[in-house]
Coordinates of N, CA and C in Angstrom, one line a residue:
M1 N 0.8 -1.2 0.0 CA 0.0 0.0 0.0 C 0.9 1.2 0.0
I2 N 0.5 2.2 -0.8 CA 1.2 3.4 -0.9 C 0.7 4.4 0.2
K3 N 1.6 5.0 0.9 CA 1.2 6.0 1.9 C 2.1 7.2 1.7
K4 N 1.4 8.3 1.2 CA 2.2 9.5 0.8 C 1.5 10.7 1.4
D5 N 2.3 11.7 1.8 CA 1.8 13.0 2.1 C 1.6 13.7 0.8
L6 N 0.4 14.4 0.6 CA 0.1 15.0 -0.6 C 0.7 16.4 -0.6
F7 N 1.6 16.7 -1.6 CA 2.1 18.0 -1.7 C 2.8 18.6 -0.5
G8 N 3.4 17.7 0.3 CA 4.1 18.2 1.5 C 3.1 18.5 2.7
D9 N 1.8 18.3 2.5 CA 0.9 18.7 3.5 C 0.6 17.4 4.3
H10 N 1.1 17.4 5.6 CA 1.0 16.2 6.4 C -0.4 15.9 6.8
N11 N -1.4 16.7 6.5 CA -2.7 16.5 6.9 C -3.5 15.8 5.8
I12 N -2.9 15.6 4.7 CA -3.6 14.9 3.6 C -2.8 13.7 3.1
V13 N -3.4 12.5 3.1 CA -2.7 11.3 2.7 C -3.6 10.6 1.6
F14 N -2.9 10.0 0.7 CA -3.6 9.1 -0.3 C -2.9 7.8 -0.2
V15 N -3.7 6.7 -0.6 CA -3.2 5.4 -0.5 C -2.9 4.7 -1.8
N16 N -3.2 5.3 -2.9 CA -3.0 4.7 -4.2 C -2.7 5.7 -5.3
Y17 N -2.2 5.3 -6.4 CA -2.1 6.1 -7.6 C -3.3 5.9 -8.5
F18 N -3.7 6.9 -9.2 CA -4.9 6.7 -10.2 C -4.4 7.3 -11.5
I19 N -4.3 6.5 -12.5 CA -3.7 6.9 -13.8 C -4.7 7.7 -14.6
E20 N -4.2 8.8 -15.1 CA -5.0 9.7 -15.9 C -5.5 9.0 -17.2
K21 N -6.7 9.4 -17.7 CA -7.4 8.8 -18.8 C -6.5 8.6 -20.0
R22 N -5.8 9.7 -20.4 CA -4.9 9.6 -21.6 C -3.9 8.5 -21.5
D23 N -3.3 8.3 -20.3 CA -2.3 7.3 -20.1 C -3.0 5.9 -20.0
R24 N -4.2 5.8 -19.5 CA -4.9 4.5 -19.4 C -5.1 4.0 -20.9
N25 N -5.5 5.0 -21.7 CA -5.7 4.6 -23.1 C -4.4 4.1 -23.8
Q26 N -3.3 4.8 -23.5 CA -2.0 4.4 -24.1 C -1.5 3.0 -23.5
L27 N -1.7 2.8 -22.2 CA -1.2 1.6 -21.6 C -2.0 0.4 -22.1
G28 N -3.3 0.6 -22.4 CA -4.2 -0.4 -22.7 C -4.9 -1.0 -21.5
E29 N -6.2 -1.2 -21.6 CA -6.9 -1.8 -20.5 C -6.5 -3.1 -20.1
H30 N -6.0 -3.9 -21.0 CA -5.5 -5.3 -20.7 C -4.4 -5.2 -19.6
R31 N -3.5 -4.2 -19.7 CA -2.4 -4.1 -18.7 C -2.9 -3.6 -17.4
L32 N -4.1 -3.0 -17.3 CA -4.6 -2.5 -16.1 C -5.7 -3.4 -15.5
R33 N -6.1 -4.5 -16.2 CA -7.2 -5.3 -15.7 C -6.9 -5.7 -14.3
G34 N -7.9 -5.5 -13.4 CA -7.8 -5.9 -12.0 C -7.1 -4.9 -11.2
S35 N -6.6 -3.8 -11.8 CA -5.9 -2.8 -11.1 C -6.8 -1.9 -10.2
R36 N -6.1 -1.3 -9.3 CA -6.9 -0.4 -8.4 C -7.5 0.8 -9.2
T37 N -6.8 1.3 -10.2 CA -7.4 2.4 -11.0 C -8.7 2.0 -11.6
L38 N -8.8 0.8 -12.2 CA -10.1 0.4 -12.8 C -11.1 0.1 -11.8
K39 N -10.7 -0.4 -10.6 CA -11.7 -0.7 -9.6 C -12.3 0.6 -9.1
V40 N -11.5 1.7 -9.0 CA -12.1 3.0 -8.6 C -13.0 3.5 -9.6
I41 N -12.6 3.4 -10.9 CA -13.4 3.9 -12.0 C -14.8 3.2 -12.0
D42 N -14.7 1.8 -11.9 CA -16.0 1.1 -12.0 C -16.9 1.5 -10.8
T43 N -16.3 1.7 -9.6 CA -17.1 2.0 -8.5 C -17.7 3.4 -8.6
K44 N -16.9 4.3 -9.1 CA -17.4 5.7 -9.4 C -18.6 5.7 -10.4
R45 N -18.6 4.7 -11.3 CA -19.6 4.6 -12.3 C -20.9 3.9 -11.8
G46 N -20.8 3.4 -10.5 CA -22.0 2.8 -10.0 C -21.9 1.3 -9.6
A47 N -20.8 0.7 -10.0 CA -20.6 -0.7 -9.6 C -20.3 -0.8 -8.1
R48 N -20.9 -1.8 -7.4 CA -20.8 -1.9 -6.0 C -19.8 -3.1 -5.6
D49 N -19.3 -3.8 -6.6 CA -18.5 -4.9 -6.4 C -17.2 -4.6 -5.5
Y50 N -16.6 -3.5 -5.7 CA -15.4 -3.2 -5.1 C -15.4 -2.2 -3.9
S51 N -16.6 -1.7 -3.6 CA -16.7 -0.6 -2.6 C -16.2 -1.1 -1.2
K52 N -16.5 -2.3 -0.8 CA -16.0 -2.8 0.5 C -14.4 -3.0 0.4
E53 N -13.9 -3.5 -0.7 CA -12.5 -3.6 -0.8 C -11.8 -2.3 -0.8
I54 N -12.3 -1.3 -1.4 CA -11.7 0.0 -1.4 C -11.8 0.6 0.0
A55 N -12.9 0.4 0.7 CA -12.9 0.9 2.1 C -11.8 0.2 2.9
G56 N -11.5 -1.1 2.6 CA -10.5 -1.8 3.3 C -9.1 -1.1 3.1
W57 N -8.9 -0.6 1.9 CA -7.6 0.1 1.6 C -7.4 1.3 2.5
L58 N -8.5 1.9 2.9 CA -8.5 3.1 3.8 C -8.4 2.8 5.3
R59 N -9.0 1.7 5.6 CA -9.2 1.3 7.0 C -7.9 1.5 7.9
D60 N -6.8 1.0 7.4 CA -5.5 1.0 8.2 C -5.0 2.5 8.4
E61 N -5.5 3.4 7.6 CA -5.0 4.8 7.7 C -5.8 5.6 8.7
I62 N -6.8 5.1 9.3 CA -7.7 5.8 10.2 C -7.4 5.3 11.6
S63 N -7.2 6.2 12.6 CA -6.8 5.8 13.9 C -7.9 5.0 14.5
N64 N -7.6 4.1 15.4 CA -8.5 3.2 16.1 C -9.0 3.9 17.4
S65 N -9.5 5.1 17.2 CA -10.1 5.8 18.3 C -11.3 6.6 17.7
R66 N -12.1 7.2 18.6 CA -13.3 7.9 18.1 C -12.9 9.0 17.1
T67 N -13.4 8.8 15.9 CA -13.1 9.7 14.8 C -14.4 9.9 14.0
V68 N -14.6 11.1 13.7 CA -15.8 11.4 12.8 C -15.3 11.4 11.3
L69 N -15.9 10.5 10.5 CA -15.5 10.4 9.1 C -16.5 11.2 8.3
V70 N -16.0 12.2 7.6 CA -16.8 13.1 6.9 C -16.5 12.9 5.4
P71 N -17.5 12.5 4.6 CA -17.3 12.3 3.1 C -17.3 13.7 2.4
F72 N -16.4 13.8 1.5 CA -16.3 15.1 0.7 C -17.4 15.1 -0.3
P73 N -18.2 16.1 -0.4 CA -19.4 16.2 -1.3 C -19.0 16.4 -2.7
S74 N -19.8 15.9 -3.6 CA -19.6 16.2 -5.1 C -19.7 17.6 -5.4
T75 N -19.1 18.1 -6.5 CA -19.3 19.4 -6.9 C -20.7 19.7 -7.4
N76 N -21.4 18.6 -7.7 CA -22.8 18.7 -8.1 C -23.7 18.6 -6.8
K77 N -24.2 19.8 -6.4 CA -24.9 19.8 -5.1 C -26.1 18.9 -5.1
F78 N -26.7 18.6 -6.3 CA -27.9 17.8 -6.4 C -27.7 16.3 -6.6
K79 N -26.4 15.9 -6.7 CA -26.1 14.4 -6.9 C -26.4 13.7 -5.6
A80 N -27.2 12.6 -5.8 CA -27.6 11.8 -4.6 C -26.4 11.2 -3.9
K81 N -26.4 11.3 -2.5 CA -25.3 10.8 -1.7 C -25.1 9.3 -2.0
S82 N -26.1 8.5 -2.3 CA -26.0 7.1 -2.6 C -25.2 6.8 -3.8
K83 N -25.0 7.9 -4.7 CA -24.2 7.7 -5.9 C -22.8 8.3 -5.8
Q84 N -22.4 8.8 -4.6 CA -21.1 9.4 -4.4 C -20.2 8.5 -3.6
L85 N -19.1 8.1 -4.2 CA -18.2 7.1 -3.6 C -17.7 7.5 -2.2
P86 N -17.4 8.7 -1.9 CA -17.0 9.0 -0.5 C -18.1 8.7 0.6
F87 N -19.3 8.9 0.2 CA -20.4 8.6 1.1 C -20.6 7.1 1.3
I88 N -20.4 6.3 0.2 CA -20.5 4.9 0.3 C -19.4 4.3 1.1
L89 N -18.2 4.9 1.0 CA -17.0 4.4 1.7 C -17.2 4.7 3.2
V90 N -17.7 5.9 3.6 CA -17.8 6.2 5.0 C -18.8 5.2 5.6
K91 N -19.9 4.9 4.9 CA -20.9 3.9 5.4 C -20.2 2.6 5.7
H92 N -19.4 2.1 4.8 CA -18.7 0.8 4.9 C -17.7 0.9 6.1
L93 N -16.9 2.0 6.2 CA -15.9 2.1 7.2 C -16.5 2.2 8.6
C94 N -17.7 2.8 8.7 CA -18.3 2.9 10.1 C -18.8 1.6 10.5
R95 N -19.1 0.7 9.6 CA -19.5 -0.7 9.9 C -18.3 -1.5 10.4
M96 N -17.1 -1.1 10.0 CA -15.9 -1.9 10.3 C -15.4 -1.6 11.7
N97 N -15.7 -0.4 12.2 CA -15.2 0.0 13.5 C -16.2 0.8 14.3
A98 N -16.7 0.3 15.4 CA -17.7 1.0 16.2 C -17.3 2.4 16.7
K99 N -16.0 2.6 16.8 CA -15.5 3.9 17.3 C -15.6 5.0 16.2
W100 N -15.8 4.7 15.0 CA -15.9 5.7 13.9 C -17.3 6.1 13.7
V101 N -17.5 7.4 13.7 CA -18.8 8.1 13.6 C -19.1 8.5 12.1
N102 N -20.2 8.2 11.6 CA -20.6 8.6 10.3 C -20.9 10.1 10.2
G103 N -20.1 10.8 9.6 CA -20.3 12.3 9.4 C -21.0 12.7 8.1
S104 N -21.7 11.8 7.5 CA -22.4 12.1 6.2 C -23.3 13.2 6.4
G105 N -23.2 14.2 5.5 CA -24.1 15.3 5.6 C -23.5 16.5 6.4
C106 N -22.4 16.2 7.1 CA -21.8 17.3 7.9 C -21.2 18.4 7.0
L107 N -20.6 18.0 5.9 CA -20.1 19.0 5.0 C -20.9 18.9 3.7
G108 N -21.4 20.1 3.3 CA -22.3 20.1 2.1 C -21.9 21.3 1.2
R109 N -22.7 21.4 0.1 CA -22.4 22.5 -0.8 C -23.5 23.5 -0.7
R110 N -23.1 24.8 -0.8 CA -24.1 25.9 -0.9 C -24.6 26.0 -2.3
Y111 N -23.8 25.7 -3.3 CA -24.1 25.7 -4.7 C -23.2 24.8 -5.4
S112 N -23.6 24.3 -6.6 CA -22.8 23.4 -7.5 C -21.6 24.2 -8.1
L113 N -20.6 23.5 -8.4 CA -19.4 24.0 -9.1 C -19.2 23.2 -10.4
A114 N -18.5 23.8 -11.3 CA -18.0 23.0 -12.5 C -17.2 21.8 -12.0
K115 N -17.3 20.7 -12.8 CA -16.7 19.5 -12.3 C -15.3 19.5 -11.9
N116 N -14.4 20.1 -12.7 CA -13.0 20.1 -12.3 C -12.5 21.5 -11.8
T117 N -13.3 22.1 -10.9 CA -12.8 23.4 -10.4 C -11.6 23.2 -9.5
R118 N -10.5 23.8 -9.8 CA -9.3 23.7 -9.1 C -9.0 24.8 -8.1
N119 N -9.8 25.9 -8.2 CA -9.6 27.1 -7.4 C -10.0 26.8 -6.0
A120 N -9.1 26.8 -5.1 CA -9.4 26.5 -3.7 C -10.4 27.5 -3.0
T121 N -10.3 28.8 -3.4 CA -11.2 29.8 -2.9 C -12.6 29.5 -3.3
L122 N -12.8 29.2 -4.6 CA -14.2 28.9 -5.1 C -14.7 27.6 -4.4
Q123 N -13.8 26.6 -4.2 CA -14.2 25.4 -3.5 C -14.7 25.7 -2.1
F124 N -13.8 26.5 -1.4 CA -14.1 26.9 0.0 C -15.4 27.6 0.1
R125 N -15.7 28.6 -0.7 CA -16.9 29.4 -0.7 C -18.1 28.6 -0.9
S126 N -18.0 27.5 -1.7 CA -19.2 26.7 -2.0 C -19.5 25.7 -0.9
L127 N -18.6 25.5 0.1 CA -18.8 24.5 1.1 C -19.4 25.1 2.4
R128 N -20.2 24.3 3.1 CA -20.7 24.7 4.4 C -20.7 23.5 5.3
C129 N -20.6 23.8 6.6 CA -20.7 22.7 7.6 C -22.1 22.7 8.1
N130 N -22.8 21.6 7.9 CA -24.2 21.5 8.2 C -24.5 21.1 9.7
N131 N -23.4 20.5 10.3 CA -23.6 20.0 11.7 C -22.3 20.2 12.5
P132 N -22.0 21.5 12.8 CA -20.8 21.8 13.5 C -20.7 21.1 14.9
D133 N -21.8 20.8 15.5 CA -21.7 20.2 16.9 C -21.2 18.8 16.8
L134 N -21.3 18.1 15.6 CA -20.8 16.8 15.5 C -19.3 16.7 15.5
I135 N -18.7 17.8 15.0 CA -17.2 17.8 14.9 C -16.5 18.6 15.9
R136 N -17.2 19.4 16.6 CA -16.5 20.3 17.6 C -15.8 19.4 18.7
G137 N -14.5 19.6 18.9 CA -13.8 18.9 19.9 C -13.4 17.4 19.5
Q138 N -13.7 17.0 18.3 CA -13.5 15.6 17.8 C -12.4 15.5 16.8
D139 N -11.8 14.3 16.7 CA -10.9 14.0 15.6 C -11.7 13.8 14.4
V140 N -11.4 14.5 13.3 CA -12.1 14.4 12.1 C -11.2 14.0 10.9
T141 N -11.7 13.0 10.1 CA -11.1 12.6 8.9 C -12.0 12.9 7.7
L142 N -11.5 13.7 6.8 CA -12.3 14.0 5.6 C -11.9 13.0 4.5
I143 N -12.9 12.3 4.0 CA -12.7 11.2 3.0 C -13.1 11.6 1.6
D144 N -12.1 11.5 0.7 CA -12.4 11.8 -0.7 C -12.0 10.6 -1.6
D145 N -12.4 10.6 -2.9 CA -12.1 9.5 -3.7 C -10.7 9.8 -4.4
V146 N -10.7 10.6 -5.5 CA -9.5 10.8 -6.2 C -9.2 12.3 -6.1
V147 N -7.9 12.7 -5.8 CA -7.5 14.0 -5.7 C -6.5 14.3 -6.9
T148 N -6.5 15.5 -7.4 CA -5.6 15.9 -8.5 C -4.6 16.9 -7.9
T149 N -5.1 18.1 -7.7 CA -4.2 19.1 -7.1 C -4.3 19.2 -5.6
G150 N -5.3 18.7 -5.0 CA -5.5 18.8 -3.6 C -6.2 20.0 -3.1
S151 N -6.6 20.9 -4.1 CA -7.2 22.2 -3.7 C -8.6 22.0 -3.0
S152 N -9.4 21.1 -3.6 CA -10.7 20.9 -3.0 C -10.6 20.2 -1.6
M153 N -9.6 19.3 -1.4 CA -9.4 18.7 -0.1 C -9.0 19.8 0.9
R154 N -8.1 20.6 0.5 CA -7.6 21.7 1.4 C -8.7 22.6 1.8
A155 N -9.6 22.9 0.8 CA -10.8 23.8 1.1 C -11.7 23.1 2.1
G156 N -11.9 21.8 1.9 CA -12.8 21.1 2.9 C -12.2 21.0 4.3
L157 N -10.9 20.8 4.4 CA -10.2 20.8 5.7 C -10.3 22.2 6.3
K158 N -10.2 23.3 5.5 CA -10.3 24.6 6.1 C -11.7 24.9 6.6
A159 N -12.7 24.4 5.8 CA -14.1 24.6 6.2 C -14.4 23.9 7.5
L160 N -13.9 22.7 7.7 CA -14.2 21.9 8.9 C -13.4 22.5 10.1
S161 N -12.2 23.0 9.8 CA -11.4 23.6 10.9 C -12.0 24.8 11.6
L162 N -12.9 25.5 10.9 CA -13.6 26.6 11.5 C -14.4 26.3 12.7
Y163 N -14.8 25.0 12.8 CA -15.7 24.6 13.9 C -15.0 23.8 15.0
S164 N -13.7 24.1 15.2 CA -12.9 23.7 16.4 C -12.8 22.2 16.6
P165 N -12.6 21.4 15.6 CA -12.3 20.0 15.9 C -10.9 19.9 16.6
S166 N -10.7 18.8 17.3 CA -9.4 18.6 18.0 C -8.3 18.4 17.0
A167 N -8.6 17.7 15.9 CA -7.7 17.4 14.8 C -8.5 17.2 13.5
V168 N -7.9 17.6 12.4 CA -8.6 17.4 11.1 C -7.6 16.9 10.1
R169 N -7.9 15.9 9.3 CA -7.0 15.4 8.3 C -7.8 14.9 7.1
G170 N -7.1 14.8 6.0 CA -7.8 14.4 4.8 C -7.2 13.0 4.4
L171 N -8.1 12.2 3.8 CA -7.7 10.8 3.4 C -8.3 10.6 2.0
A172 N -7.6 10.3 1.0 CA -8.1 10.0 -0.3 C -7.7 8.6 -0.8
I173 N -8.6 8.0 -1.6 CA -8.3 6.7 -2.1 C -7.0 6.8 -3.0
A174 N -7.0 7.8 -3.8 CA -5.9 7.9 -4.8 C -5.6 9.3 -5.2
K175 N -4.4 9.5 -5.7 CA -3.9 10.7 -6.3 C -3.8 10.5 -7.8
K176 N -4.4 11.4 -8.6 CA -4.4 11.2 -10.1 C -3.0 11.6 -10.6
V177 N -2.4 10.8 -11.4 CA -1.0 11.0 -11.9 C -0.9 10.6 -13.3
R178 N 0.2 11.0 -14.0 CA 0.5 10.5 -15.3 C 1.3 9.2 -15.0
A179 N 1.2 8.2 -15.9 CA 1.8 6.9 -15.7 C 3.3 7.0 -15.4
Q180 N 4.0 7.9 -16.1 CA 5.4 8.0 -15.9 C 5.8 8.5 -14.5
E181 N 4.9 9.1 -13.7 CA 5.1 9.6 -12.4 C 5.1 8.5 -11.3
I182 N 4.6 7.3 -11.7 CA 4.5 6.2 -10.8 C 5.8 5.5 -10.6
P183 N 6.3 5.3 -9.4 CA 7.5 4.5 -9.2 C 7.3 3.1 -9.8
L184 N 8.4 2.5 -10.2 CA 8.3 1.1 -10.7 C 7.6 0.2 -9.7
T185 N 7.7 0.4 -8.4 CA 7.1 -0.5 -7.5 C 5.7 0.0 -7.2
G186 N 5.2 1.0 -7.8 CA 3.9 1.6 -7.6 C 2.8 0.6 -8.0
I187 N 1.7 0.6 -7.3 CA 0.5 -0.2 -7.6 C -0.5 0.7 -8.2
Y188 N -0.9 0.4 -9.4 CA -2.0 1.2 -10.0 C -3.1 0.3 -10.5

């Protein structure tokens, strides 16, 4: 399992690499069959076969103490939570450990954003904490699926930090990369 700090920020960790689409096309799907990248893609498209397995990838990165797990909301404010991978993962994770609290709905959107908005300020302004009492004085882990620049994750951490959690960190399934950025020992 890959465990990296994202962009030197020790509060954000990802556990896998996620190969960008143009590189997946060049590598060929046959080389990626069964890979974690394809499992994440299939799950994001609605397949439920791998969601428990993916939650297992994250399990060891979360402390075995009372922690509020907050799923990062889609940029589409109206997308059903049951169709968003972070919400599905938080549900599975909370079943794996009774000390983990489901923070679904704690972080929401004031309004929708364009799908690949990289501007951290726009991301931050669109977010709101719907249940600040749930996170006040608690350890909080923000769960996201795939991060590219980390701007949305940082905006989410900042939004949650306003409500005085004892600690807040981000955890993503994967970081999107070009294939040549992956070390030879990398799992994709």
